[in-house]
Amino acid sequence: RDLHYPLRRQRQMCIRDRYQRRVRGSTLKQNAMSRYIVMFKAGTSSETIENVIRDLQQHGAKIENRYTIIPGFSAVLSEAHVNNLSSHPEIESIEEDGTVTAS
């Protein structure tokens, strides 16, 4: 009996869903929104961060939190937003937000 079946099945479904999104094209990418944490490189000016946030809002993103101690923010973004942000020279990382638990 395979005790890892649920995890394997979940992984297969994620791979299939990613493939289908890529195949279906930009319509699904524009509509599929997820919550992300966007971090900027140390020393990025607040003006640059505000310009990125303003641009995202103009294109339908929802900014949820702005971080002051570390340069970054959390937002609900489409896959197209994430692809555009990933090419920005001042972005250090873009991570999908999720729940962390300790066992």
CSV table of C-alpha atoms in Angstrom, one decimal:
chain,number,residue,atom,x,y,z
A,1,ARG,CA,0.0,0.0,0.0
A,2,ASP,CA,1.4,3.4,-1.0
A,3,LEU,CA,1.2,5.8,1.9
A,4,HIS,CA,2.5,8.7,-0.2
A,5,TYR,CA,-0.3,8.4,-2.8
A,6,PRO,CA,-2.2,11.6,-1.6
A,7,LEU,CA,1.0,13.7,-1.9
A,8,ARG,CA,2.0,12.2,-5.2
A,9,ARG,CA,-1.5,12.8,-6.6
A,10,GLN,CA,-1.5,16.4,-5.3
A,11,ARG,CA,1.9,17.0,-7.0
A,12,GLN,CA,0.7,15.5,-10.3
A,13,MET,CA,-2.4,17.7,-10.2
A,14,CYS,CA,-0.2,20.8,-9.6
A,15,ILE,CA,2.0,19.9,-12.6
A,16,ARG,CA,-1.0,19.3,-14.7
A,17,ASP,CA,-2.6,22.6,-13.7
A,18,ARG,CA,0.6,24.5,-14.5
A,19,TYR,CA,0.8,22.9,-17.9
A,20,GLN,CA,-2.8,23.7,-18.7
A,21,ARG,CA,-2.3,27.3,-17.7
A,22,ARG,CA,0.6,27.6,-20.0
A,23,VAL,CA,-1.2,26.0,-22.8
A,24,ARG,CA,-4.4,28.0,-22.5
A,25,GLY,CA,-2.5,31.2,-22.7
A,26,SER,CA,-2.8,34.7,-21.3
A,27,THR,CA,-6.6,34.7,-20.5
A,28,LEU,CA,-6.2,32.3,-17.6
A,29,LYS,CA,-3.0,34.0,-16.5
A,30,GLN,CA,-4.7,37.3,-16.3
A,31,ASN,CA,-7.6,35.9,-14.2
A,32,ALA,CA,-5.7,33.6,-11.8
A,33,MET,CA,-4.8,35.7,-8.8
A,34,SER,CA,-2.6,34.6,-5.9
A,35,ARG,CA,-1.1,36.3,-2.9
A,36,TYR,CA,2.7,37.0,-3.2
A,37,ILE,CA,5.4,38.7,-1.1
A,38,VAL,CA,7.6,40.9,-3.2
A,39,MET,CA,11.0,41.9,-1.8
A,40,PHE,CA,13.3,44.6,-3.2
A,41,LYS,CA,17.1,44.6,-3.0
A,42,ALA,CA,18.6,46.4,0.0
A,43,GLY,CA,19.1,50.1,-0.8
A,44,THR,CA,16.2,50.4,-3.2
A,45,SER,CA,14.8,53.9,-3.1
A,46,SER,CA,11.3,54.4,-1.7
A,47,GLU,CA,10.4,56.3,-4.9
A,48,THR,CA,11.2,53.1,-6.9
A,49,ILE,CA,9.1,51.0,-4.6
A,50,GLU,CA,6.2,53.4,-4.9
A,51,ASN,CA,6.4,53.5,-8.7
A,52,VAL,CA,6.3,49.7,-8.9
A,53,ILE,CA,3.3,49.6,-6.5
A,54,ARG,CA,1.5,52.4,-8.4
A,55,ASP,CA,2.1,50.6,-11.7
A,56,LEU,CA,0.8,47.3,-10.3
A,57,GLN,CA,-2.4,49.0,-8.9
A,58,GLN,CA,-3.1,50.6,-12.3
A,59,HIS,CA,-3.0,47.1,-13.8
A,60,GLY,CA,-5.4,45.5,-11.4
A,61,ALA,CA,-3.2,44.2,-8.5
A,62,LYS,CA,-4.3,44.6,-5.0
A,63,ILE,CA,-1.6,45.7,-2.6
A,64,GLU,CA,-2.3,44.3,0.9
A,65,ASN,CA,0.7,45.3,3.1
A,66,ARG,CA,3.7,47.6,2.7
A,67,TYR,CA,6.7,46.7,4.8
A,68,THR,CA,8.8,49.5,6.3
A,69,ILE,CA,11.7,47.7,8.0
A,70,ILE,CA,12.4,45.6,5.0
A,71,PRO,CA,11.9,46.9,1.4
A,72,GLY,CA,8.8,45.0,0.1
A,73,PHE,CA,5.1,44.4,0.1
A,74,SER,CA,2.5,41.7,-0.2
A,75,ALA,CA,-0.1,41.8,-2.9
A,76,VAL,CA,-2.7,39.8,-4.8
A,77,LEU,CA,-1.1,39.4,-8.3
A,78,SER,CA,-1.8,37.6,-11.5
A,79,GLU,CA,0.8,35.3,-13.2
A,80,ALA,CA,1.3,38.1,-15.7
A,81,HIS,CA,2.1,40.6,-12.9
A,82,VAL,CA,4.7,38.2,-11.5
A,83,ASN,CA,6.3,37.6,-14.9
A,84,ASN,CA,6.6,41.4,-15.4
A,85,LEU,CA,8.0,42.0,-11.9
A,86,SER,CA,10.6,39.2,-12.2
A,87,SER,CA,12.4,41.2,-14.9
A,88,HIS,CA,12.6,44.4,-12.7
A,89,PRO,CA,16.3,45.0,-11.8
A,90,GLU,CA,15.5,46.1,-8.2
A,91,ILE,CA,13.4,43.0,-7.3
A,92,GLU,CA,15.2,40.5,-5.1
A,93,SER,CA,12.5,37.9,-4.7
A,94,ILE,CA,8.9,37.1,-5.4
A,95,GLU,CA,7.4,34.3,-3.3
A,96,GLU,CA,3.9,33.0,-3.3
A,97,ASP,CA,2.5,33.5,0.2
A,98,GLY,CA,1.3,30.6,2.3
A,99,THR,CA,0.9,29.2,5.7
A,100,VAL,CA,3.8,27.9,7.6
A,101,THR,CA,3.3,25.3,10.4
A,102,ALA,CA,5.7,23.7,12.8
A,103,SER,CA,5.4,20.0,13.6
